[in-house]
Amino acid sequence: MAAHKLLLLPGDGIGVEVLAEVRRILAFIEQKGILSFEIEEDLVGGAAYDAHGVAITDAAMQKAKAADAILFGAVGGPQWDGVPYDVRPEAGLLRLRKELELFANLRPAICYPALADASALKRELVDGLDIVIVRELTGGVYFGEPKEITDLPNGQKRAVDTQVYETYEIERIAKVAFELARVRSNRVTSAEKRNVMKSGLLWNQVVTATHKAGYEDVKLDHMLADALGMQLVRAPKQFDVIVTDNLFGDILSDVASMLTGSLGMLPSASLGAEDPATGKRKALYEPVHGSAPDIAGKGLANPIAMIASLAMALKYSLGKPELANVLDRAISEVLADGLRTGDIWTEGMTKVGTSEMGGAVLKKFETLLSA
Ligand code: IPM
Ligand code: MG
């Protein structure tokens, strides 16, 4: 059996703790003879800055380019607030996304029935919620040039970020959304601000044209991004697949996370284009949550988003969609058993730490596999 090349990038803060739980699951999968892995590990974010003065080294980038899948924890923390902009922890993640051309970011927001009461919204609004935000990840205001702060003659400063999209960037992300919708509930909502932004206008036109050119079986709606934000908290179950740009996708996915009970629940997959020769795509899997410096190192973090990110890797990169379903079911059943990390804890539930939660999911996974 050919070994799958994995690169583990734990990063900073709780990234280290949650990735440790994934390492246990990987070891189990190997020991069971289900898959074999060639695992490399490296530093990213503040950890890389402390060791090497950069947010990710060229050597780590080489490993990333060679990997079948990258499993990424989180980056950042207040101790790096003062470091130069170009080497701030987030720069490591952005370099990975850009250089690997991971343009398609899938952020599913699923509300497990057992967690409906941990959501900030009423149970009936979120119970059974199952939506995916498809976020464009390598363009827009995150990467547009110029991006600078300059000095003006009058002593003031001027800051510029550039929101820019070209046709092909919108077209390829729209196709990802339509194809994903086809294996779900066949509905796509595209979000932009065409009422104020030229890039929004083009986004709307290209999504519409892409839809006409081969995806008319999928139901397409357009919504202004601000209205979509409102609808996400008013009636989130109206959505199936939401496709939007890099910045709106960043914000809307944080909003969506709270529908599911906690930011600690949301996994994500960042995918590149399929290589026509091998059929493989570059891929990075990471929880949507950050490094949570306030609870880092205390064993309190919720590892579920990270474990669910591994499930996405099994599905999209490692050719094991069935195994991914079993892992997702293990998560769901552990929650149904009443185990909760602090972020999702409610009265009457059993409060556990990171490794207890990880261990319980692994045990359930083992049980389900031997059943
Ligand atoms: C995310 C994060 C990143 C982003 C940060 C860490 C650069 O918020 O993945 O949502 O803004 O994309
Ligand atoms: Mg974000």
CSV table of N, CA and C and ligand atoms in Angstrom, one decimal, residues 75 90 93-94 97 107 135 137 142 246 250 253-254 286 288, ligand 1:
chain,number,residue,atom,x,y,z
A,75,VAL,N,-2.5,29.5,14.2
A,75,VAL,CA,-1.3,30.4,14.4
A,75,VAL,C,-1.7,31.7,15.1
A,90,GLU,N,0.3,34.9,11.0
A,90,GLU,CA,-0.7,34.7,10.0
A,90,GLU,C,-0.1,34.6,8.6
A,93,LEU,N,0.4,31.0,7.2
A,93,LEU,CA,-0.8,30.4,6.7
A,93,LEU,C,-1.1,31.0,5.3
A,94,LEU,N,-1.0,32.3,5.2
A,94,LEU,CA,-1.4,33.0,3.9
A,94,LEU,C,-0.4,32.6,2.8
A,97,ARG,N,-1.5,29.1,1.6
A,97,ARG,CA,-2.7,29.2,0.8
A,97,ARG,C,-2.3,29.7,-0.6
A,107,ARG,N,-16.1,25.2,4.2
A,107,ARG,CA,-16.3,25.3,5.6
A,107,ARG,C,-17.7,24.9,6.0
A,135,ARG,N,-15.6,29.4,0.4
A,135,ARG,CA,-14.9,30.7,0.5
A,135,ARG,C,-13.7,30.7,-0.5
A,137,LEU,N,-10.2,31.7,-1.6
A,137,LEU,CA,-9.1,31.8,-0.6
A,137,LEU,C,-7.8,32.3,-1.0
A,142,TYR,N,-7.3,40.0,0.5
A,142,TYR,CA,-6.3,39.4,1.2
A,142,TYR,C,-4.9,39.6,0.5
A,246,ASN,N,-13.1,36.0,-0.4
A,246,ASN,CA,-12.2,35.7,0.7
A,246,ASN,C,-12.6,36.4,2.0
A,250,ASP,N,-14.5,34.9,5.2
A,250,ASP,CA,-13.9,34.8,6.6
A,250,ASP,C,-14.9,35.2,7.6
A,253,SER,N,-18.1,32.8,7.9
A,253,SER,CA,-17.9,31.5,8.4
A,253,SER,C,-17.7,31.6,10.0
A,254,ASP,N,-17.2,32.7,10.5
A,254,ASP,CA,-17.2,32.9,11.9
A,254,ASP,C,-18.6,33.0,12.5
A,286,GLU,N,-7.7,22.5,8.2
A,286,GLU,CA,-7.5,23.2,9.5
A,286,GLU,C,-8.8,23.5,10.1
A,288,VAL,N,-11.5,26.0,11.9
A,288,VAL,CA,-11.7,27.4,11.6
A,288,VAL,C,-11.3,28.3,12.8
B,1,IPM,C1,-9.4,32.1,9.0
B,1,IPM,C2,-8.5,33.0,9.8
B,1,IPM,C3,-7.4,33.5,8.9
B,1,IPM,C4,-8.1,34.4,7.8
B,1,IPM,C5,-6.3,34.3,9.6
B,1,IPM,C6,-5.6,33.5,10.7
B,1,IPM,C7,-5.2,34.8,8.6
B,1,IPM,O1,-9.3,34.0,10.4
B,1,IPM,O2,-8.8,31.1,8.4
B,1,IPM,O3,-10.6,32.3,8.9
B,1,IPM,O4,-8.3,35.6,8.0
B,1,IPM,O5,-8.3,33.8,6.7
